[in-house]
GROMACS .gro file of C-alpha atoms in nm:
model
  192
    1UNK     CA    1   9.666  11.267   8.859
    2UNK     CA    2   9.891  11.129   8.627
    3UNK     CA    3   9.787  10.772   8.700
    4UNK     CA    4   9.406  10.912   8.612
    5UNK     CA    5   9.505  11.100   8.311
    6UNK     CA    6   9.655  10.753   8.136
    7UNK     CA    7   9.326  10.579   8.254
    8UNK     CA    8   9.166  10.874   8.102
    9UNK     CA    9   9.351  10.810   7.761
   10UNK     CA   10   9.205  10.454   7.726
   11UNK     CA   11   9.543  10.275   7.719
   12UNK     CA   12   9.504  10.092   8.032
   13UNK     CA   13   9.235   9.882   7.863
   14UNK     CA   14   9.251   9.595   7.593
   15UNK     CA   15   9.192   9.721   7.258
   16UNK     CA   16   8.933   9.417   7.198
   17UNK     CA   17   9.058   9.314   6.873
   18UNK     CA   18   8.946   8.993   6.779
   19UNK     CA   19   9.285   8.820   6.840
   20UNK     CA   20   9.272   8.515   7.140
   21UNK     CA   21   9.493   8.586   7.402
   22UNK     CA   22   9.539   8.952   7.387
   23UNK     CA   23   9.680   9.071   7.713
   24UNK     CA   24   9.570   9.326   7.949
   25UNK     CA   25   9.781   9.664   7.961
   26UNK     CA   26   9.955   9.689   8.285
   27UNK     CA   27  10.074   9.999   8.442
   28UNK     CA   28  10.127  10.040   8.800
   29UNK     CA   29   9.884  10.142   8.993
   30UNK     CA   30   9.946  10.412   9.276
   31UNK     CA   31   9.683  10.344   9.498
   32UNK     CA   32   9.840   9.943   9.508
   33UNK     CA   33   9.941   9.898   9.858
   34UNK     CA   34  10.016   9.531   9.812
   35UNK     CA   35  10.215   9.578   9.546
   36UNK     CA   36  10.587   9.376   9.520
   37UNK     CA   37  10.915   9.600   9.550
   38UNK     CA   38  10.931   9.530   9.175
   39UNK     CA   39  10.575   9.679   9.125
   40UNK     CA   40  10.565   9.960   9.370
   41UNK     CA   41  10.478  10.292   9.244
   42UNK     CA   42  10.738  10.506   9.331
   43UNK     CA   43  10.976  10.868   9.285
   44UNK     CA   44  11.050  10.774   8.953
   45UNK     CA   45  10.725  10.628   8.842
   46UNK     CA   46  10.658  10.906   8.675
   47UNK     CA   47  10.948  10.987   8.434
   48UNK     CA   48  11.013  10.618   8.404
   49UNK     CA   49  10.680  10.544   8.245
   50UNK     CA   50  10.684  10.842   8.031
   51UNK     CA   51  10.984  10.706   7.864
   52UNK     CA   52  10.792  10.360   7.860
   53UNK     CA   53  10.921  10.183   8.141
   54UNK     CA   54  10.736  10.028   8.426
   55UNK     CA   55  10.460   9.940   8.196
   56UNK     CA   56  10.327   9.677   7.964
   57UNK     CA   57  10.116   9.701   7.608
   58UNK     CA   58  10.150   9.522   7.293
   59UNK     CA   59  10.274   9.647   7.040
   60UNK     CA   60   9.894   9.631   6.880
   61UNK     CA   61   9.794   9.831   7.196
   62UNK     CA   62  10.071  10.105   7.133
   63UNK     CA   63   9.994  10.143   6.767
   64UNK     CA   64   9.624  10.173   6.851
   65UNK     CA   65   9.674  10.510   7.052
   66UNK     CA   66   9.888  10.636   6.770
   67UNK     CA   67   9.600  10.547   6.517
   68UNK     CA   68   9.357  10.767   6.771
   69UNK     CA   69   9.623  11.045   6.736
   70UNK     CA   70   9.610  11.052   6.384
   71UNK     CA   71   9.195  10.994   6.402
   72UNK     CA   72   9.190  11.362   6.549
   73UNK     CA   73   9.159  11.192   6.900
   74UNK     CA   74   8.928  10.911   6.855
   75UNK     CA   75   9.019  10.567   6.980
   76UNK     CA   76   8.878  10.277   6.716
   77UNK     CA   77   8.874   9.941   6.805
   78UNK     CA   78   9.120   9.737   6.539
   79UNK     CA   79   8.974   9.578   6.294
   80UNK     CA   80   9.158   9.295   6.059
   81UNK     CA   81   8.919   9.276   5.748
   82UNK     CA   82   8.596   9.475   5.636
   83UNK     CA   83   8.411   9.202   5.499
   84UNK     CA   84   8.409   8.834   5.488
   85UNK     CA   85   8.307   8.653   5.115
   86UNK     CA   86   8.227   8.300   5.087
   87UNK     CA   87   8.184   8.215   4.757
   88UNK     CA   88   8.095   8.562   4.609
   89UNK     CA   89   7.882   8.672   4.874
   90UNK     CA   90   7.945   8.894   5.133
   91UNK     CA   91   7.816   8.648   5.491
   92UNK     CA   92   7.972   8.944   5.718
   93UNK     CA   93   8.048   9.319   5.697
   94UNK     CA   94   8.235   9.458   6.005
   95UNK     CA   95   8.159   9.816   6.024
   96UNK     CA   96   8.435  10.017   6.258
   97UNK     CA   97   8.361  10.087   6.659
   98UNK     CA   98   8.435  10.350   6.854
   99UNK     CA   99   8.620  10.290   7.196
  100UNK     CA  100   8.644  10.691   7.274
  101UNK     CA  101   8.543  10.996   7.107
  102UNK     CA  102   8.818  11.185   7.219
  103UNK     CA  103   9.142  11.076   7.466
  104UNK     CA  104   9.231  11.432   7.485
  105UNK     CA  105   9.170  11.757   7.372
  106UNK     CA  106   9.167  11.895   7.038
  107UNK     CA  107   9.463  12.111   7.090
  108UNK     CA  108   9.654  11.887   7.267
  109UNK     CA  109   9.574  11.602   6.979
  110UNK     CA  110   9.706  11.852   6.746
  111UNK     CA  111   9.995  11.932   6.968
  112UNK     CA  112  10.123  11.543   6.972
  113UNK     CA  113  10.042  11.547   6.631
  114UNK     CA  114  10.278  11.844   6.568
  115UNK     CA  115  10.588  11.681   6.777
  116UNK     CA  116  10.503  11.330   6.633
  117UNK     CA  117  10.586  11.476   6.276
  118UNK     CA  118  10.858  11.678   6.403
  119UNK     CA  119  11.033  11.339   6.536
  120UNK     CA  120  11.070  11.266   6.130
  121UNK     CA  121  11.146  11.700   6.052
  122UNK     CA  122  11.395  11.767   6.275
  123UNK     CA  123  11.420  11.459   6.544
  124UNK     CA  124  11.527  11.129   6.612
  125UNK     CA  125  11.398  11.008   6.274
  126UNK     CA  126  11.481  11.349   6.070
  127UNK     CA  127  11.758  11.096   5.860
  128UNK     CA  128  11.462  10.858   5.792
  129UNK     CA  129  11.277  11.155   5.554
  130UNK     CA  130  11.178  10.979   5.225
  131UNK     CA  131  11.067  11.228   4.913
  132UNK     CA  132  10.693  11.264   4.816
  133UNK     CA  133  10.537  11.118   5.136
  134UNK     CA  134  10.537  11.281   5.506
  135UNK     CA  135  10.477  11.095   5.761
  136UNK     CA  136  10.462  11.108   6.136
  137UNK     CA  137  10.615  10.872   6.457
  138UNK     CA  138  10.824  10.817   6.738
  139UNK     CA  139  11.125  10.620   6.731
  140UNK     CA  140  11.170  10.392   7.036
  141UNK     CA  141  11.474  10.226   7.236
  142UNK     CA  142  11.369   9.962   7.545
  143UNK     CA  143  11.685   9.837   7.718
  144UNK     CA  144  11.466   9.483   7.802
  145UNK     CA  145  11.573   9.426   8.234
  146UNK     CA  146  11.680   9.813   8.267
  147UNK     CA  147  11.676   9.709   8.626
  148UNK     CA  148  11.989   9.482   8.619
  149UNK     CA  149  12.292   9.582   8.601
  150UNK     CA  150  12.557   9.505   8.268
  151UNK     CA  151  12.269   9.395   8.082
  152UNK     CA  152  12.305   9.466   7.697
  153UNK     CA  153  11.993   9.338   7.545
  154UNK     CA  154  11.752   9.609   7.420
  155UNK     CA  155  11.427   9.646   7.198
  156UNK     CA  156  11.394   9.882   6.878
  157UNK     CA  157  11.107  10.009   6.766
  158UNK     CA  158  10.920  10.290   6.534
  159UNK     CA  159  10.537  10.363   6.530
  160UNK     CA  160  10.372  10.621   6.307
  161UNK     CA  161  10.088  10.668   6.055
  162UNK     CA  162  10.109  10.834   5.706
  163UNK     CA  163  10.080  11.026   5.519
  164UNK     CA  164  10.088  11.339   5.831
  165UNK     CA  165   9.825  11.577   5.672
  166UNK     CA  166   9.555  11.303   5.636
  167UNK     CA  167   9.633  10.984   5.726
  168UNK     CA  168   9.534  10.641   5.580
  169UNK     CA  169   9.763  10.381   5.690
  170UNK     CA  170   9.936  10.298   6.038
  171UNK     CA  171  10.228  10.049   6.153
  172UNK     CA  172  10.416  10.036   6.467
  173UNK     CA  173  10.811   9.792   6.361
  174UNK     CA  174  10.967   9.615   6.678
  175UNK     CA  175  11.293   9.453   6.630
  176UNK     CA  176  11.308   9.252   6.918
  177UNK     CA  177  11.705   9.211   7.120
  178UNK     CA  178  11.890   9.310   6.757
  179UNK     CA  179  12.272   9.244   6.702
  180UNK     CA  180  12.473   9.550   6.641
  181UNK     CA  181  12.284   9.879   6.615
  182UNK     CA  182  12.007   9.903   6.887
  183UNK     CA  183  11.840  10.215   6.846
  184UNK     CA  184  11.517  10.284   6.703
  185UNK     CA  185  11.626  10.533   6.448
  186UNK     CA  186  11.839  10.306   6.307
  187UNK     CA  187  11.679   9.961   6.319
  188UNK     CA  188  11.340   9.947   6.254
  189UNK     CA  189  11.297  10.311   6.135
  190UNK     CA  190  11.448  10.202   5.814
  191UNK     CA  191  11.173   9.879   5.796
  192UNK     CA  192  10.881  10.156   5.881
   0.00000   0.00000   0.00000
């Protein structure tokens, strides 16, 4: 079920984005019977990927399902320009395309929504609060090879949209294997 629900969400596809090379998502897959040790669903598939381990997306692919939580639920396709000009005329408009209406309910959009700008309130991010704006977002630590032991090499990262009551922009920070201070709050929440 929870393998369906993801698929569901739209996450375990590319976003499309007209960007060569963009790699597929990968997430195990339960019903894999061939799969490696290393790539064997398992007991703790479950929490593991929750927390954002045992998977794969781009950092593009991650900020896209935080731009269809902040789109009331609906999953665009990311666009890099509206328009292309060649000398004073407009040769190409690129009009926005919908990937899925909605990757979850109302209420439970407006439920992630809720915790996503209590991570900045009262959370992991609450010493991040800047006057005048609110904004919304999950702070994020990877330890990169979890799997082996004594490694200290890790991944910091924050993705969020502002401002919270009606969004217009979106940005997802990744300070990849940083010296000193590791943890999303305090490495690239400050750059957000």
């Amino acid at each position: 079920r929870f393998y369906n629900s993801l698929k569901k969400l739209g996450v375990m596809q590319k976003t499309g984005v007209e960007i060569d090379g963009e790699p597929s998502p990968y997430f195990k897959n339960p019903a894999d019977k061939k799969a490696t040790i290393v790539n064997r669903w398992g007991g703790t598939t479950v929490p593991w990927v929750s927390h954002g381990y045992e998977l794969s997306m781009t950092p593009l692919q991650i900020l896209n399902v935080y731009n269809a939580i902040a789109n009331d639920g609906k999953l665009m396709k990311p666009f890099l320009t509206k328009e292309i000009i060649k000398e004073g005329e407009t040769i190409k408009q690129v009009k926005p395309i919908v990937l899925k209406n909605q990757i979850a309910s109302p209420s439970t959009v407006l439920k992630v929504k809720e915790l996503l700008k209590a991570v900045v309130e009262s959370g992991t991010a609450s010493k991040l609060k800047v006057d005048n704006i609110s904004y919304s977002g999950k702070t994020g630590t990877t330890k990169i090879n979890y799997w082996k032991p004594n490694t200290k090499e890790y991944n910091a990262s924050f993705a969020g949209y502002f401002p919270s009551e009606n969004p217009v922009y979106s940005m997802i920070v990744v300070v990849y294997n940083p010296k000193g201070s590791f943890y999303g709050a305090q490495v690239a929440g400050p750059v957000f």
